[in-house]
Amino acid sequence: ITPTETTYRSIIRICCNNNRSQIILKLMREMRSQYRILPSLEIYGFAIKACAMNSPNVKLVLHLLNEMEINGYPPSQEIYNQAMLGCSKSGNFKLAFRLLEKMKSKGLIPNRLTYSRAMSAFAATGTFILTILPTWQH
């Protein structure tokens, strides 16, 4: 039986719910290379969420965001919020700020969750948040 995008999406959803980011990435490579199936928007969302939650790998999250766009899936506010979770958990305030700027340049309006996660990234490093906040206005 040849797996379909639906098959992969179901398995990847389970892996995401169990914080198995490495398995998700392996499955995404497999679906592309062996079956020529491109990941869907939902699969990218699961991958970004898992990578952001489990030992946050913000470089990988950024790679997945870029790959999404290359494959024709512009990241939504929800996807950016998942990426911001990785910034928050890793204390990567520079990437948090870049993601906020990128969101705004794409016409997406950051919400409370976005700002909360960005501020958590700043706070984790002891960066003085009030010097940055005025530039975040939309």
PDB file of C-alpha atoms in Angstrom:
ATOM      1  CA  ILE A   1       0.000   0.000   0.000  1.00  0.00           C
ATOM      2  CA  THR A   2       1.399   3.378  -1.019  1.00  0.00           C
ATOM      3  CA  PRO A   3       1.005   6.079   1.639  1.00  0.00           C
ATOM      4  CA  THR A   4      -0.778   9.324   0.749  1.00  0.00           C
ATOM      5  CA  GLU A   5      -0.538  12.849   2.106  1.00  0.00           C
ATOM      6  CA  THR A   6      -3.455  11.983   4.406  1.00  0.00           C
ATOM      7  CA  THR A   7      -1.554   8.976   5.769  1.00  0.00           C
ATOM      8  CA  TYR A   8       1.500  11.093   6.497  1.00  0.00           C
ATOM      9  CA  ARG A   9      -0.565  13.920   7.970  1.00  0.00           C
ATOM     10  CA  SER A  10      -2.244  11.523  10.420  1.00  0.00           C
ATOM     11  CA  ILE A  11       1.044   9.996  11.542  1.00  0.00           C
ATOM     12  CA  ILE A  12       2.738  13.388  11.791  1.00  0.00           C
ATOM     13  CA  ARG A  13      -0.162  14.753  13.892  1.00  0.00           C
ATOM     14  CA  ILE A  14       0.348  11.896  16.371  1.00  0.00           C
ATOM     15  CA  CYS A  15       4.105  12.557  16.423  1.00  0.00           C
ATOM     16  CA  CYS A  16       3.480  16.263  17.049  1.00  0.00           C
ATOM     17  CA  ASN A  17       1.169  15.502  19.967  1.00  0.00           C
ATOM     18  CA  ASN A  18       3.929  13.323  21.431  1.00  0.00           C
ATOM     19  CA  ASN A  19       6.785  15.795  20.833  1.00  0.00           C
ATOM     20  CA  ARG A  20       8.575  13.638  18.255  1.00  0.00           C
ATOM     21  CA  SER A  21      10.064  16.357  16.049  1.00  0.00           C
ATOM     22  CA  GLN A  22      12.908  14.202  14.691  1.00  0.00           C
ATOM     23  CA  ILE A  23      10.457  11.546  13.508  1.00  0.00           C
ATOM     24  CA  ILE A  24       8.357  14.251  11.842  1.00  0.00           C
ATOM     25  CA  LEU A  25      11.367  15.559   9.951  1.00  0.00           C
ATOM     26  CA  LYS A  26      12.304  12.050   8.879  1.00  0.00           C
ATOM     27  CA  LEU A  27       8.752  11.430   7.633  1.00  0.00           C
ATOM     28  CA  MET A  28       8.761  14.715   5.723  1.00  0.00           C
ATOM     29  CA  ARG A  29      12.008  13.752   3.977  1.00  0.00           C
ATOM     30  CA  GLU A  30      10.610  10.304   3.207  1.00  0.00           C
ATOM     31  CA  MET A  31       7.348  11.579   1.755  1.00  0.00           C
ATOM     32  CA  ARG A  32       9.277  13.921  -0.565  1.00  0.00           C
ATOM     33  CA  SER A  33      12.054  11.583  -1.649  1.00  0.00           C
ATOM     34  CA  GLN A  34      10.324   8.197  -1.827  1.00  0.00           C
ATOM     35  CA  TYR A  35       6.777   9.140  -2.773  1.00  0.00           C
ATOM     36  CA  ARG A  36       7.147  12.630  -4.295  1.00  0.00           C
ATOM     37  CA  ILE A  37       4.477  13.976  -1.935  1.00  0.00           C
ATOM     38  CA  LEU A  38       4.871  17.606  -0.875  1.00  0.00           C
ATOM     39  CA  PRO A  39       4.017  18.390   2.752  1.00  0.00           C
ATOM     40  CA  SER A  40       0.741  20.262   3.192  1.00  0.00           C
ATOM     41  CA  LEU A  41       0.256  23.460   5.154  1.00  0.00           C
ATOM     42  CA  GLU A  42      -1.027  21.393   8.062  1.00  0.00           C
ATOM     43  CA  ILE A  43       2.061  19.140   8.037  1.00  0.00           C
ATOM     44  CA  TYR A  44       4.335  22.191   8.101  1.00  0.00           C
ATOM     45  CA  GLY A  45       2.312  23.499  11.045  1.00  0.00           C
ATOM     46  CA  PHE A  46       2.772  20.263  12.971  1.00  0.00           C
ATOM     47  CA  ALA A  47       6.504  20.213  12.197  1.00  0.00           C
ATOM     48  CA  ILE A  48       7.026  23.813  13.311  1.00  0.00           C
ATOM     49  CA  LYS A  49       5.022  23.269  16.484  1.00  0.00           C
ATOM     50  CA  ALA A  50       6.962  20.125  17.384  1.00  0.00           C
ATOM     51  CA  CYS A  51      10.342  21.734  16.655  1.00  0.00           C
ATOM     52  CA  ALA A  52       9.399  24.804  18.705  1.00  0.00           C
ATOM     53  CA  MET A  53       8.105  22.833  21.691  1.00  0.00           C
ATOM     54  CA  ASN A  54      10.623  20.023  22.004  1.00  0.00           C
ATOM     55  CA  SER A  55      14.156  21.278  22.620  1.00  0.00           C
ATOM     56  CA  PRO A  56      13.482  24.347  20.520  1.00  0.00           C
ATOM     57  CA  ASN A  57      15.548  24.362  17.366  1.00  0.00           C
ATOM     58  CA  VAL A  58      14.896  27.847  16.033  1.00  0.00           C
ATOM     59  CA  LYS A  59      17.193  27.432  13.034  1.00  0.00           C
ATOM     60  CA  LEU A  60      15.117  24.453  11.953  1.00  0.00           C
ATOM     61  CA  VAL A  61      11.885  26.350  12.599  1.00  0.00           C
ATOM     62  CA  LEU A  62      13.178  29.194  10.418  1.00  0.00           C
ATOM     63  CA  HIS A  63      14.170  26.699   7.711  1.00  0.00           C
ATOM     64  CA  LEU A  64      10.665  25.194   7.766  1.00  0.00           C
ATOM     65  CA  LEU A  65       9.075  28.659   7.528  1.00  0.00           C
ATOM     66  CA  ASN A  66      11.202  29.451   4.478  1.00  0.00           C
ATOM     67  CA  GLU A  67      10.489  26.055   2.917  1.00  0.00           C
ATOM     68  CA  MET A  68       6.762  26.623   3.409  1.00  0.00           C
ATOM     69  CA  GLU A  69       6.930  29.851   1.451  1.00  0.00           C
ATOM     70  CA  ILE A  70       9.008  28.279  -1.317  1.00  0.00           C
ATOM     71  CA  ASN A  71       6.350  25.567  -1.653  1.00  0.00           C
ATOM     72  CA  GLY A  72       3.565  28.136  -1.927  1.00  0.00           C
ATOM     73  CA  TYR A  73       2.268  28.156   1.650  1.00  0.00           C
ATOM     74  CA  PRO A  74       2.542  31.620   3.196  1.00  0.00           C
ATOM     75  CA  PRO A  75       2.792  31.214   6.988  1.00  0.00           C
ATOM     76  CA  SER A  76      -0.268  32.366   8.909  1.00  0.00           C
ATOM     77  CA  GLN A  77      -0.419  34.201  12.217  1.00  0.00           C
ATOM     78  CA  GLU A  78      -0.872  30.826  13.928  1.00  0.00           C
ATOM     79  CA  ILE A  79       2.274  29.421  12.270  1.00  0.00           C
ATOM     80  CA  TYR A  80       4.269  32.497  13.302  1.00  0.00           C
ATOM     81  CA  ASN A  81       2.959  32.085  16.849  1.00  0.00           C
ATOM     82  CA  GLN A  82       4.285  28.509  16.872  1.00  0.00           C
ATOM     83  CA  ALA A  83       7.652  29.777  15.637  1.00  0.00           C
ATOM     84  CA  MET A  84       7.597  32.433  18.366  1.00  0.00           C
ATOM     85  CA  LEU A  85       7.123  29.654  20.908  1.00  0.00           C
ATOM     86  CA  GLY A  86      10.527  28.319  19.857  1.00  0.00           C
ATOM     87  CA  CYS A  87      12.023  31.793  20.286  1.00  0.00           C
ATOM     88  CA  SER A  88      10.431  32.055  23.711  1.00  0.00           C
ATOM     89  CA  LYS A  89      11.674  28.669  24.893  1.00  0.00           C
ATOM     90  CA  SER A  90      15.194  29.216  23.547  1.00  0.00           C
ATOM     91  CA  GLY A  91      15.503  32.870  24.518  1.00  0.00           C
ATOM     92  CA  ASN A  92      16.291  33.826  20.917  1.00  0.00           C
ATOM     93  CA  PHE A  93      15.126  37.438  21.080  1.00  0.00           C
ATOM     94  CA  LYS A  94      16.831  38.435  17.832  1.00  0.00           C
ATOM     95  CA  LEU A  95      14.851  35.894  15.846  1.00  0.00           C
ATOM     96  CA  ALA A  96      11.684  36.850  17.744  1.00  0.00           C
ATOM     97  CA  PHE A  97      12.172  40.446  16.645  1.00  0.00           C
ATOM     98  CA  ARG A  98      12.909  39.399  13.031  1.00  0.00           C
ATOM     99  CA  LEU A  99       9.770  37.232  12.943  1.00  0.00           C
ATOM    100  CA  LEU A 100       7.654  40.112  14.244  1.00  0.00           C
ATOM    101  CA  GLU A 101       9.024  42.372  11.521  1.00  0.00           C
ATOM    102  CA  LYS A 102       8.466  39.685   8.879  1.00  0.00           C
ATOM    103  CA  MET A 103       4.864  39.171  10.019  1.00  0.00           C
ATOM    104  CA  LYS A 104       4.152  42.874   9.751  1.00  0.00           C
ATOM    105  CA  SER A 105       5.810  43.103   6.314  1.00  0.00           C
ATOM    106  CA  LYS A 106       3.459  40.355   5.102  1.00  0.00           C
ATOM    107  CA  GLY A 107       0.390  42.182   6.384  1.00  0.00           C
ATOM    108  CA  LEU A 108      -0.140  39.890   9.379  1.00  0.00           C
ATOM    109  CA  ILE A 109      -1.015  41.559  12.652  1.00  0.00           C
ATOM    110  CA  PRO A 110       0.703  40.113  15.729  1.00  0.00           C
ATOM    111  CA  ASN A 111      -1.727  39.278  18.522  1.00  0.00           C
ATOM    112  CA  ARG A 112      -1.324  39.024  22.302  1.00  0.00           C
ATOM    113  CA  LEU A 113       0.106  35.528  22.056  1.00  0.00           C
ATOM    114  CA  THR A 114       2.694  36.689  19.516  1.00  0.00           C
ATOM    115  CA  TYR A 115       3.819  39.561  21.731  1.00  0.00           C
ATOM    116  CA  SER A 116       3.739  37.420  24.861  1.00  0.00           C
ATOM    117  CA  ARG A 117       6.050  34.847  23.301  1.00  0.00           C
ATOM    118  CA  ALA A 118       8.344  37.538  21.931  1.00  0.00           C
ATOM    119  CA  MET A 119       8.576  39.197  25.341  1.00  0.00           C
ATOM    120  CA  SER A 120       9.331  35.830  26.936  1.00  0.00           C
ATOM    121  CA  ALA A 121      12.262  35.469  24.538  1.00  0.00           C
ATOM    122  CA  PHE A 122      13.509  38.914  25.523  1.00  0.00           C
ATOM    123  CA  ALA A 123      13.002  38.233  29.236  1.00  0.00           C
ATOM    124  CA  ALA A 124      14.868  34.906  29.047  1.00  0.00           C
ATOM    125  CA  THR A 125      18.001  36.798  28.018  1.00  0.00           C
ATOM    126  CA  GLY A 126      17.532  39.763  30.350  1.00  0.00           C
ATOM    127  CA  THR A 127      17.149  42.131  27.393  1.00  0.00           C
ATOM    128  CA  PHE A 128      15.483  45.386  28.288  1.00  0.00           C
ATOM    129  CA  ILE A 129      12.103  44.992  26.561  1.00  0.00           C
ATOM    130  CA  LEU A 130      10.955  48.616  26.770  1.00  0.00           C
ATOM    131  CA  THR A 131      13.678  49.740  24.348  1.00  0.00           C
ATOM    132  CA  ILE A 132      12.238  47.455  21.658  1.00  0.00           C
ATOM    133  CA  LEU A 133       8.470  47.730  22.254  1.00  0.00           C
ATOM    134  CA  PRO A 134       7.928  51.102  20.496  1.00  0.00           C
ATOM    135  CA  THR A 135       9.074  49.588  17.189  1.00  0.00           C
ATOM    136  CA  TRP A 136       6.442  46.843  17.416  1.00  0.00           C
ATOM    137  CA  GLN A 137       3.458  49.105  16.904  1.00  0.00           C
ATOM    138  CA  HIS A 138       1.294  48.293  13.899  1.00  0.00           C
TER     139      HIS A 138
END
